[in-house]
């Protein structure tokens, strides 16, 4: 089964995307497997609204380890299972909290082993740094993803006017990648994401 890893900065909307995409694919409930940095597994069953309440937050680094959901996407006359894995957000500074540092290391390790990278950027929060500095974490994920080929960039929070304003700058700066505008919160642009997933499962 192919794995699709959702990566990006803290607060870019990864967990909202994972849960609402599961809803878009027809799930009312999800079984989430949490894998701690030391390999400890824990599986929990959630109704989607409950998962959103418990796992999403405007406070950075809400997600601190990988959490996976098995989903199905229609392909032709059949449907194919895939693993959608949400991750601890990546950022440049060495974080003061050991759990976050371990979570980020786990994300970096997953980026190397996963079949496909879905990179979320908060399009309402793009700075000159994100657009131009090659040492910026978003540009590093982009360079790595483009080189590996199995990579999709989602310009998230496109429901916000600032995000729509920034979109042309983002697509120009990340021109070697497919950039899809989405609103994880409102499930906008999900049909296009689904087509990408179906083409790569
Ligand atoms: N307006 C808007 N807000 C969004 C969207 N997607 C996510 N958010 C908000 O952004 C905040 C962060 O969302 P999360 O999904 O928890 O972000 P994350 O990337 O998982 O963050 P970490 O777990 O901390 O790495 C929440 O307050 C969400 O409601 C979107 O498409 N539009
Ligand atoms: Mg999260």
CSV table of C-alpha atoms and ligand atoms in Angstrom, one decimal:
chain,number,residue,atom,x,y,z
A,1,UNK,CA,0.0,0.0,0.0
A,2,UNK,CA,1.3,3.4,-0.9
A,3,UNK,CA,1.9,6.0,1.7
A,4,UNK,CA,1.2,9.7,1.2
A,5,UNK,CA,2.9,11.9,3.9
A,6,UNK,CA,1.6,15.4,4.6
A,7,UNK,CA,4.4,17.7,5.6
A,8,UNK,CA,4.9,21.4,6.1
A,9,UNK,CA,5.4,24.1,8.7
A,10,UNK,CA,3.5,24.0,12.0
A,11,UNK,CA,0.0,25.6,11.6
A,12,UNK,CA,0.0,25.2,7.8
A,13,UNK,CA,-3.2,23.1,8.1
A,14,UNK,CA,-1.9,19.5,7.8
A,15,UNK,CA,-4.2,17.9,10.3
A,16,UNK,CA,-7.3,19.8,9.1
A,17,UNK,CA,-6.4,18.7,5.6
A,18,UNK,CA,-5.9,15.0,6.6
A,19,UNK,CA,-9.2,14.8,8.5
A,20,UNK,CA,-11.3,16.8,6.0
A,21,UNK,CA,-9.8,14.9,3.0
A,22,UNK,CA,-10.8,11.7,4.8
A,23,UNK,CA,-14.3,13.2,5.1
A,24,UNK,CA,-14.2,14.2,1.4
A,25,UNK,CA,-13.5,10.5,0.5
A,26,UNK,CA,-16.6,9.5,2.3
A,27,UNK,CA,-15.5,8.7,5.9
A,28,UNK,CA,-17.7,9.6,8.8
A,29,UNK,CA,-15.3,8.1,11.3
A,30,UNK,CA,-11.5,7.5,11.2
A,31,UNK,CA,-9.2,5.0,12.9
A,32,UNK,CA,-5.9,6.9,13.5
A,33,UNK,CA,-2.7,5.1,14.3
A,34,UNK,CA,-0.3,7.3,16.3
A,35,UNK,CA,3.3,6.2,16.1
A,36,UNK,CA,5.6,7.8,18.7
A,37,UNK,CA,9.3,8.5,18.0
A,38,UNK,CA,10.3,5.3,19.8
A,39,UNK,CA,8.0,3.2,17.6
A,40,UNK,CA,5.2,2.8,20.2
A,41,UNK,CA,1.8,2.4,18.4
A,42,UNK,CA,-1.6,3.6,19.6
A,43,UNK,CA,-4.8,3.3,17.6
A,44,UNK,CA,-7.9,5.4,18.3
A,45,UNK,CA,-11.3,5.6,16.7
A,46,UNK,CA,-12.9,9.0,16.2
A,47,UNK,CA,-15.9,10.6,14.7
A,48,UNK,CA,-14.6,13.3,12.4
A,49,UNK,CA,-15.8,16.3,14.4
A,50,UNK,CA,-14.3,14.9,17.5
A,51,UNK,CA,-11.0,14.3,15.8
A,52,UNK,CA,-11.0,17.9,14.5
A,53,UNK,CA,-11.7,19.2,18.0
A,54,UNK,CA,-9.0,17.1,19.6
A,55,UNK,CA,-6.2,17.1,17.0
A,56,UNK,CA,-6.3,20.5,15.3
A,57,UNK,CA,-5.3,23.8,16.9
A,58,UNK,CA,-4.1,27.3,16.0
A,59,UNK,CA,-1.3,26.8,18.5
A,60,UNK,CA,1.9,25.6,16.7
A,61,UNK,CA,3.2,22.0,17.2
A,62,UNK,CA,-0.2,20.5,18.1
A,63,UNK,CA,0.9,17.3,16.2
A,64,UNK,CA,4.1,15.8,17.6
A,65,UNK,CA,4.4,12.4,16.0
A,66,UNK,CA,3.2,10.7,12.9
A,67,UNK,CA,-0.5,9.8,12.7
A,68,UNK,CA,-1.9,7.6,9.9
A,69,UNK,CA,-5.3,6.8,8.4
A,70,UNK,CA,-6.0,4.1,5.9
A,71,UNK,CA,-8.3,5.5,3.2
A,72,UNK,CA,-9.7,4.4,-0.2
A,73,UNK,CA,-9.8,6.3,-3.4
A,74,UNK,CA,-11.7,5.2,-6.5
A,75,UNK,CA,-9.6,4.3,-9.5
A,76,UNK,CA,-11.5,3.2,-12.6
A,77,UNK,CA,-14.1,0.6,-11.5
A,78,UNK,CA,-12.4,-0.3,-8.3
A,79,UNK,CA,-11.0,1.5,-5.3
A,80,UNK,CA,-7.5,1.4,-3.9
A,81,UNK,CA,-6.4,1.7,-0.3
A,82,UNK,CA,-3.6,4.1,0.7
A,83,UNK,CA,-2.1,5.4,3.9
A,84,UNK,CA,-2.4,9.1,4.6
A,85,UNK,CA,0.1,10.2,7.2
A,86,UNK,CA,0.0,13.5,9.1
A,87,UNK,CA,3.3,14.6,10.6
A,88,UNK,CA,4.9,16.9,13.2
A,89,UNK,CA,5.5,20.4,11.5
A,90,UNK,CA,9.0,21.3,10.4
A,91,UNK,CA,10.8,24.6,11.2
A,92,UNK,CA,14.3,25.9,10.9
A,93,UNK,CA,15.2,26.6,14.6
A,94,UNK,CA,16.3,23.8,17.0
A,95,UNK,CA,13.2,23.6,19.1
A,96,UNK,CA,13.5,23.9,22.9
A,97,UNK,CA,11.1,21.0,23.5
A,98,UNK,CA,12.6,17.5,23.1
A,99,UNK,CA,9.3,15.9,22.0
A,100,UNK,CA,9.1,18.4,19.1
A,101,UNK,CA,12.7,17.8,18.1
A,102,UNK,CA,12.1,14.1,18.1
A,103,UNK,CA,8.8,14.6,16.1
A,104,UNK,CA,10.6,16.7,13.5
A,105,UNK,CA,13.3,14.0,13.2
A,106,UNK,CA,10.6,11.5,12.7
A,107,UNK,CA,9.0,13.6,9.9
A,108,UNK,CA,12.4,14.0,8.1
A,109,UNK,CA,12.9,10.2,8.3
A,110,UNK,CA,9.4,9.7,6.8
A,111,UNK,CA,10.0,12.1,4.0
A,112,UNK,CA,12.8,9.9,2.9
A,113,UNK,CA,10.8,6.6,3.0
A,114,UNK,CA,7.3,7.7,2.0
A,115,UNK,CA,6.0,7.0,-1.5
A,116,UNK,CA,4.6,10.5,-2.1
A,117,UNK,CA,5.0,13.9,-0.4
A,118,UNK,CA,2.0,16.3,0.0
A,119,UNK,CA,3.6,19.6,1.1
A,120,UNK,CA,1.2,22.2,2.6
A,121,UNK,CA,2.1,25.9,2.7
A,122,UNK,CA,-0.1,28.4,4.5
A,123,UNK,CA,-0.5,30.7,1.4
A,124,UNK,CA,-1.7,33.5,3.7
A,125,UNK,CA,1.7,33.5,5.4
A,126,UNK,CA,4.2,33.5,2.6
A,127,UNK,CA,7.1,35.8,3.2
A,128,UNK,CA,10.0,36.9,1.0
A,129,UNK,CA,12.0,34.4,3.0
A,130,UNK,CA,9.7,31.5,1.9
A,131,UNK,CA,9.9,32.7,-1.7
A,132,UNK,CA,13.6,33.4,-2.1
A,133,UNK,CA,15.8,31.9,0.6
A,134,UNK,CA,17.0,28.4,-0.5
A,135,UNK,CA,17.7,27.5,3.1
A,136,UNK,CA,14.1,28.0,4.1
A,137,UNK,CA,12.4,24.8,5.2
A,138,UNK,CA,9.6,25.1,2.6
A,139,UNK,CA,12.2,25.5,-0.2
A,140,UNK,CA,14.2,22.6,1.1
A,141,UNK,CA,11.1,20.3,1.1
A,142,UNK,CA,10.2,21.6,-2.4
A,143,UNK,CA,13.7,20.9,-3.8
A,144,UNK,CA,13.8,17.5,-2.3
A,145,UNK,CA,10.2,16.7,-3.5
A,146,UNK,CA,10.8,17.9,-7.1
A,147,UNK,CA,14.0,15.8,-7.3
A,148,UNK,CA,12.1,12.8,-6.1
A,149,UNK,CA,9.2,13.5,-8.5
A,150,UNK,CA,6.4,12.1,-6.3
A,151,UNK,CA,5.5,15.5,-4.9
A,152,UNK,CA,2.5,17.8,-4.7
A,153,UNK,CA,2.4,21.4,-3.3
A,154,UNK,CA,-0.8,22.6,-1.8
A,155,UNK,CA,-1.3,26.3,-1.3
A,156,UNK,CA,-3.6,26.1,1.7
A,157,UNK,CA,-6.0,28.6,3.3
A,158,UNK,CA,-7.0,29.9,-0.2
A,159,UNK,CA,-10.3,31.0,1.4
A,160,UNK,CA,-8.4,33.9,2.9
A,161,UNK,CA,-8.0,37.0,0.7
A,162,UNK,CA,-4.3,37.3,1.5
A,163,UNK,CA,-3.7,33.7,0.3
A,164,UNK,CA,-5.4,34.4,-3.0
A,165,UNK,CA,-3.2,37.5,-3.4
A,166,UNK,CA,-0.1,35.5,-2.7
A,167,UNK,CA,-0.9,32.6,-5.0
A,168,UNK,CA,0.8,33.9,-8.2
A,169,UNK,CA,4.0,34.6,-6.2
A,170,UNK,CA,3.9,31.1,-4.8
A,171,UNK,CA,3.4,29.4,-8.1
A,172,UNK,CA,6.2,31.5,-9.7
A,173,UNK,CA,8.6,30.7,-6.8
A,174,UNK,CA,7.8,27.0,-6.8
A,175,UNK,CA,7.4,26.7,-10.6
A,176,UNK,CA,8.9,23.2,-10.9
A,177,UNK,CA,6.1,21.7,-8.9
A,178,UNK,CA,2.4,21.2,-9.4
A,179,UNK,CA,0.8,23.8,-7.1
A,180,UNK,CA,-2.9,23.3,-6.2
A,181,UNK,CA,-4.8,26.0,-4.3
A,182,UNK,CA,-6.9,24.4,-1.6
A,183,UNK,CA,-8.8,25.3,1.5
A,184,UNK,CA,-8.3,22.4,3.9
A,185,UNK,CA,-10.9,24.1,6.2
A,186,UNK,CA,-13.6,24.2,3.6
A,187,UNK,CA,-12.6,21.2,1.5
A,188,UNK,CA,-12.0,23.4,-1.6
A,189,UNK,CA,-9.7,22.1,-4.3
A,190,UNK,CA,-10.1,18.5,-3.0
A,191,UNK,CA,-11.3,17.0,-6.3
A,192,UNK,CA,-7.9,17.9,-7.9
A,193,UNK,CA,-6.0,16.5,-4.9
A,194,UNK,CA,-8.1,13.3,-5.2
A,195,UNK,CA,-7.2,13.0,-8.9
A,196,UNK,CA,-3.5,13.3,-7.9
A,197,UNK,CA,-3.8,10.6,-5.3
A,198,UNK,CA,-5.7,8.3,-7.7
A,199,UNK,CA,-3.0,8.7,-10.3
A,200,UNK,CA,-0.3,7.8,-7.8
A,201,UNK,CA,-1.7,5.0,-5.6
B,1,LIG,N1,-8.8,30.0,7.1
B,1,LIG,C1,-8.3,28.7,7.1
B,1,LIG,N2,-7.7,28.2,8.2
B,1,LIG,C2,-7.2,27.0,8.1
B,1,LIG,C3,-7.2,26.2,7.0
B,1,LIG,N3,-6.6,25.0,7.2
B,1,LIG,C4,-6.3,25.1,8.5
B,1,LIG,N4,-6.6,26.2,9.1
B,1,LIG,C5,-6.4,26.7,10.5
B,1,LIG,O1,-5.0,26.7,10.8
B,1,LIG,C6,-4.8,26.3,12.1
B,1,LIG,C7,-3.8,25.1,12.1
B,1,LIG,O2,-4.4,24.0,11.6
B,1,LIG,P1,-3.8,22.5,11.8
B,1,LIG,O3,-4.4,21.6,10.8
B,1,LIG,O4,-3.9,22.1,13.2
B,1,LIG,O5,-2.3,22.8,11.4
B,1,LIG,P2,-1.1,21.8,11.4
B,1,LIG,O6,-0.3,22.0,10.2
B,1,LIG,O7,-1.5,20.4,11.6
B,1,LIG,O8,-0.2,22.3,12.7
B,1,LIG,P3,0.8,21.5,13.7
B,1,LIG,O9,0.1,20.2,14.1
B,1,LIG,O10,1.0,22.4,14.8
B,1,LIG,O11,2.0,21.2,12.9
B,1,LIG,C8,-6.2,25.9,12.7
B,1,LIG,O12,-6.6,27.0,13.4
B,1,LIG,C9,-7.0,25.7,11.5
B,1,LIG,O13,-8.4,26.0,11.7
B,1,LIG,C10,-7.8,26.8,5.8
B,1,LIG,O14,-7.9,26.2,4.7
B,1,LIG,N5,-8.3,28.0,5.9
B,2,LIG,MG1,-1.2,19.0,13.1
